[in-house]
Coordinates of N, CA and C in Angstrom, one line a residue:
V12 N 12.0 27.6 62.2 CA 12.8 27.0 63.3 C 12.1 27.3 64.6
R13 N 11.7 26.3 65.3 CA 11.1 26.5 66.6 C 12.2 26.4 67.7
G14 N 11.8 26.8 68.9 CA 12.6 26.6 70.1 C 13.6 27.7 70.3
R15 N 13.5 28.8 69.5 CA 14.4 29.9 69.8 C 13.7 30.9 70.8
P16 N 14.5 31.5 71.7 CA 13.9 32.4 72.7 C 13.5 33.7 72.1
D17 N 12.5 34.3 72.8 CA 11.9 35.5 72.3 C 11.4 36.3 73.5
M18 N 11.5 37.6 73.5 CA 11.0 38.5 74.6 C 9.6 39.0 74.3
G19 N 9.0 38.6 73.2 CA 7.6 39.1 72.9 C 7.6 40.5 72.5
I20 N 8.6 41.0 71.9 CA 8.7 42.4 71.4 C 9.4 42.4 70.0
N21 N 9.1 43.5 69.3 CA 9.9 43.8 68.1 C 10.6 45.1 68.3
I22 N 11.9 45.2 67.9 CA 12.7 46.3 68.2 C 13.3 46.9 66.9
M23 N 13.8 48.1 67.0 CA 14.5 48.8 65.9 C 15.6 49.6 66.4
D24 N 16.6 49.8 65.5 CA 17.7 50.7 65.8 C 17.3 52.1 65.4
V25 N 17.4 53.1 66.3 CA 17.1 54.5 65.9 C 18.4 55.2 66.1
T26 N 18.9 55.7 64.9 CA 20.2 56.3 64.9 C 20.1 57.8 64.6
S27 N 18.9 58.3 64.5 CA 18.7 59.8 64.3 C 17.9 60.4 65.4
Q28 N 18.4 61.5 66.0 CA 17.6 62.2 67.1 C 16.2 62.6 66.6
S29 N 16.2 63.1 65.3 CA 14.9 63.6 64.8 C 13.9 62.4 64.7
Y30 N 14.4 61.2 64.3 CA 13.5 60.1 64.2 C 13.0 59.7 65.6
A31 N 14.0 59.7 66.6 CA 13.6 59.3 68.0 C 12.6 60.3 68.5
R32 N 12.7 61.6 68.2 CA 11.8 62.6 68.7 C 10.4 62.4 68.0
F33 N 10.4 62.2 66.7 CA 9.1 62.0 66.0 C 8.3 60.8 66.4
Y34 N 9.0 59.7 66.5 CA 8.3 58.4 66.8 C 8.2 58.0 68.2
F35 N 9.2 58.4 69.0 CA 9.2 58.0 70.4 C 9.3 59.1 71.4
N36 N 9.1 60.3 71.0 CA 9.1 61.5 71.9 C 10.4 61.5 72.8
S37 N 11.5 61.3 72.2 CA 12.8 61.2 72.9 C 13.9 61.8 72.0
Y38 N 14.9 62.3 72.6 CA 16.1 62.8 71.8 C 17.2 61.8 71.8
S39 N 17.0 60.7 72.4 CA 18.1 59.7 72.5 C 18.0 58.6 71.4
T40 N 19.2 58.3 70.8 CA 19.2 57.2 69.9 C 19.4 55.9 70.6
G41 N 19.2 54.8 70.0 CA 19.4 53.5 70.6 C 18.4 52.5 70.1
V42 N 18.1 51.5 70.9 CA 17.3 50.3 70.5 C 15.9 50.5 71.1
Y43 N 14.9 50.8 70.3 CA 13.6 51.0 70.8 C 12.6 49.9 70.5
I44 N 11.7 49.7 71.4 CA 10.6 48.7 71.2 C 9.5 49.4 70.5
Y45 N 9.0 48.8 69.4 CA 7.9 49.4 68.6 C 6.7 48.5 68.5
E46 N 6.8 47.3 69.0 CA 5.7 46.4 69.0 C 5.8 45.4 70.2
V47 N 4.7 45.2 70.9 CA 4.7 44.3 72.1 C 3.6 43.4 72.1
N48 N 3.8 42.1 72.4 CA 2.7 41.2 72.5 C 2.0 41.3 73.8
D49 N 0.9 40.7 74.0 CA 0.0 40.8 75.2 C 0.7 40.3 76.4
K50 N 1.6 39.4 76.3 CA 2.2 38.7 77.5 C 3.4 39.5 78.0
S51 N 3.8 40.5 77.3 CA 5.1 41.2 77.7 C 4.9 42.3 78.6
E52 N 5.9 42.6 79.5 CA 5.8 43.7 80.4 C 6.4 45.0 79.8
F53 N 7.0 44.8 78.6 CA 7.5 46.0 77.9 C 6.4 46.9 77.4
K54 N 6.8 48.1 77.0 CA 5.9 49.0 76.4 C 6.4 49.7 75.2
Y55 N 5.5 50.1 74.3 CA 5.9 50.8 73.1 C 6.8 52.0 73.5
G56 N 7.9 52.2 72.9 CA 8.7 53.3 73.2 C 9.8 53.1 74.2
D57 N 9.8 52.0 74.9 CA 10.9 51.7 75.8 C 12.2 51.6 75.0
R58 N 13.3 52.2 75.5 CA 14.6 52.1 74.9 C 15.4 51.1 75.8
I59 N 15.9 50.1 75.1 CA 16.7 49.0 75.8 C 18.1 49.6 76.2
I60 N 18.4 49.5 77.4 CA 19.7 50.0 77.9 C 20.7 48.8 78.1
S61 N 20.2 47.7 78.8 CA 21.0 46.6 79.0 C 20.2 45.3 79.1
F62 N 20.9 44.2 78.8 CA 20.3 42.8 78.8 C 21.2 42.0 79.7
N63 N 20.7 41.5 80.8 CA 21.5 40.7 81.7 C 22.9 41.3 82.0
G64 N 22.8 42.7 82.2 CA 24.0 43.4 82.6 C 24.9 43.8 81.5
T65 N 24.6 43.4 80.3 CA 25.4 43.8 79.1 C 24.8 45.0 78.4
E66 N 25.6 46.1 78.2 CA 25.1 47.3 77.5 C 24.6 46.9 76.1
I67 N 23.4 47.5 75.8 CA 22.9 47.3 74.4 C 23.0 48.6 73.6
T68 N 23.6 48.5 72.5 CA 23.7 49.7 71.6 C 23.1 49.5 70.2
S69 N 22.7 48.2 69.9 CA 22.1 47.9 68.6 C 21.2 46.7 68.8
S70 N 20.3 46.5 67.8 CA 19.5 45.3 67.8 C 20.3 44.0 67.6
A71 N 21.5 44.2 67.0 CA 22.4 43.0 66.9 C 22.9 42.6 68.3
D72 N 23.0 43.5 69.2 CA 23.4 43.2 70.6 C 22.4 42.4 71.2
V73 N 21.1 42.7 71.0 CA 20.0 42.0 71.6 C 20.0 40.6 71.1
A74 N 20.1 40.5 69.7 CA 20.1 39.1 69.1 C 21.2 38.3 69.6
S75 N 22.4 38.8 69.8 CA 23.5 38.1 70.3 C 23.3 37.6 71.7
Q76 N 22.7 38.4 72.6 CA 22.4 38.0 73.9 C 21.3 36.9 74.0
L77 N 20.3 37.0 73.1 CA 19.3 36.0 73.0 C 19.8 34.6 72.6
K78 N 20.8 34.7 71.8 CA 21.4 33.4 71.3 C 22.1 32.6 72.4
S79 N 22.5 33.3 73.5 CA 23.1 32.6 74.6 C 22.0 32.1 75.7
C80 N 20.7 32.3 75.4 CA 19.7 32.0 76.3 C 18.8 30.9 75.7
S81 N 18.0 30.3 76.6 CA 17.0 29.3 76.2 C 15.6 29.7 76.5
V82 N 14.6 29.1 75.9 CA 13.2 29.3 76.2 C 13.0 29.0 77.6
G83 N 12.3 29.9 78.4 CA 12.1 29.7 79.8 C 13.1 30.3 80.7
D84 N 14.2 30.8 80.2 CA 15.2 31.5 81.0 C 14.6 32.8 81.5
E85 N 15.0 33.2 82.7 CA 14.6 34.5 83.2 C 15.7 35.5 82.9
V86 N 15.4 36.6 82.3 CA 16.4 37.6 82.0 C 16.1 38.9 82.6
T87 N 17.1 39.8 82.8 CA 16.8 41.1 83.3 C 17.2 42.1 82.2
V88 N 16.2 42.9 81.9 CA 16.4 43.9 80.9 C 16.1 45.3 81.5
V89 N 17.0 46.2 81.3 CA 16.8 47.6 81.8 C 16.5 48.4 80.6
V90 N 15.3 49.2 80.8 CA 14.9 50.1 79.7 C 14.8 51.5 80.3
M91 N 14.8 52.4 79.4 CA 14.5 53.8 79.7 C 13.0 54.0 79.3
R92 N 12.2 54.4 80.3 CA 10.8 54.6 80.0 C 10.3 55.9 80.7
G93 N 9.9 56.9 79.9 CA 9.5 58.2 80.5 C 10.5 58.9 81.3
G94 N 11.8 58.8 80.8 CA 12.9 59.5 81.5 C 13.4 58.8 82.7
K95 N 12.9 57.6 83.0 CA 13.4 56.8 84.2 C 13.8 55.4 83.7
T96 N 14.8 54.9 84.4 CA 15.2 53.5 84.2 C 14.3 52.5 84.9
V97 N 13.9 51.5 84.2 CA 13.0 50.5 84.7 C 13.7 49.1 84.5
E98 N 13.8 48.3 85.5 CA 14.3 47.0 85.4 C 13.2 46.0 85.3
I99 N 13.2 45.2 84.2 CA 12.2 44.2 83.9 C 12.8 42.8 84.0
K100 N 12.3 42.0 84.8 CA 12.7 40.6 84.8 C 11.6 39.8 84.1
T101 N 11.9 39.1 83.1 CA 11.0 38.4 82.3 C 11.5 37.0 81.9
K102 N 10.5 36.1 81.7 CA 10.9 34.7 81.2 C 10.8 34.8 79.7
L103 N 11.8 34.2 79.0 CA 11.8 34.1 77.6 C 10.7 33.1 77.1
L104 N 10.0 33.6 76.0 CA 9.0 32.7 75.4 C 9.6 32.0 74.2
E105 N 8.9 31.1 73.6 CA 9.3 30.4 72.4 C 8.9 31.2 71.2
K106 N 9.9 31.5 70.4 CA 9.5 32.2 69.1 C 8.9 31.2 68.1
I107 N 7.7 31.5 67.7 CA 7.0 30.7 66.8 C 7.0 31.4 65.4
P108 N 7.6 30.9 64.4 CA 7.6 31.5 63.1 C 6.2 31.9 62.6
E109 N 6.2 33.0 61.8 CA 4.9 33.4 61.1 C 4.3 32.2 60.3
G110 N 3.0 32.1 60.4 CA 2.4 31.1 59.6 C 2.5 29.6 60.2
N111 N 3.1 29.5 61.4 CA 3.3 28.2 62.0 C 2.5 28.2 63.3
N112 N 1.2 27.9 63.2 CA 0.4 27.9 64.4 C 0.2 26.5 65.0
N113 N 1.1 25.6 64.7 CA 1.0 24.2 65.2 C 1.5 24.2 66.6

């Protein structure tokens, strides 16, 4: 399915402090970015705090927020990066399914 909005990242739910410490050098659980495409302003290890003002506690929250958006919309995402909150304004890209390079 084409035409779905995408932030150019892959995320994961981290529910264990030890997992957060080992993989992301953090003691906080939450939604972490583990993969970023070249066009994204996000970084590996960013923990998503909010999406357009809505608190994010799981990857399902992010998916729900994206469903209410369209490709090209500008969204505001607040992340925790290096112990500081960072506000990122980004335009949503079109999600192109794997193996569909047309």
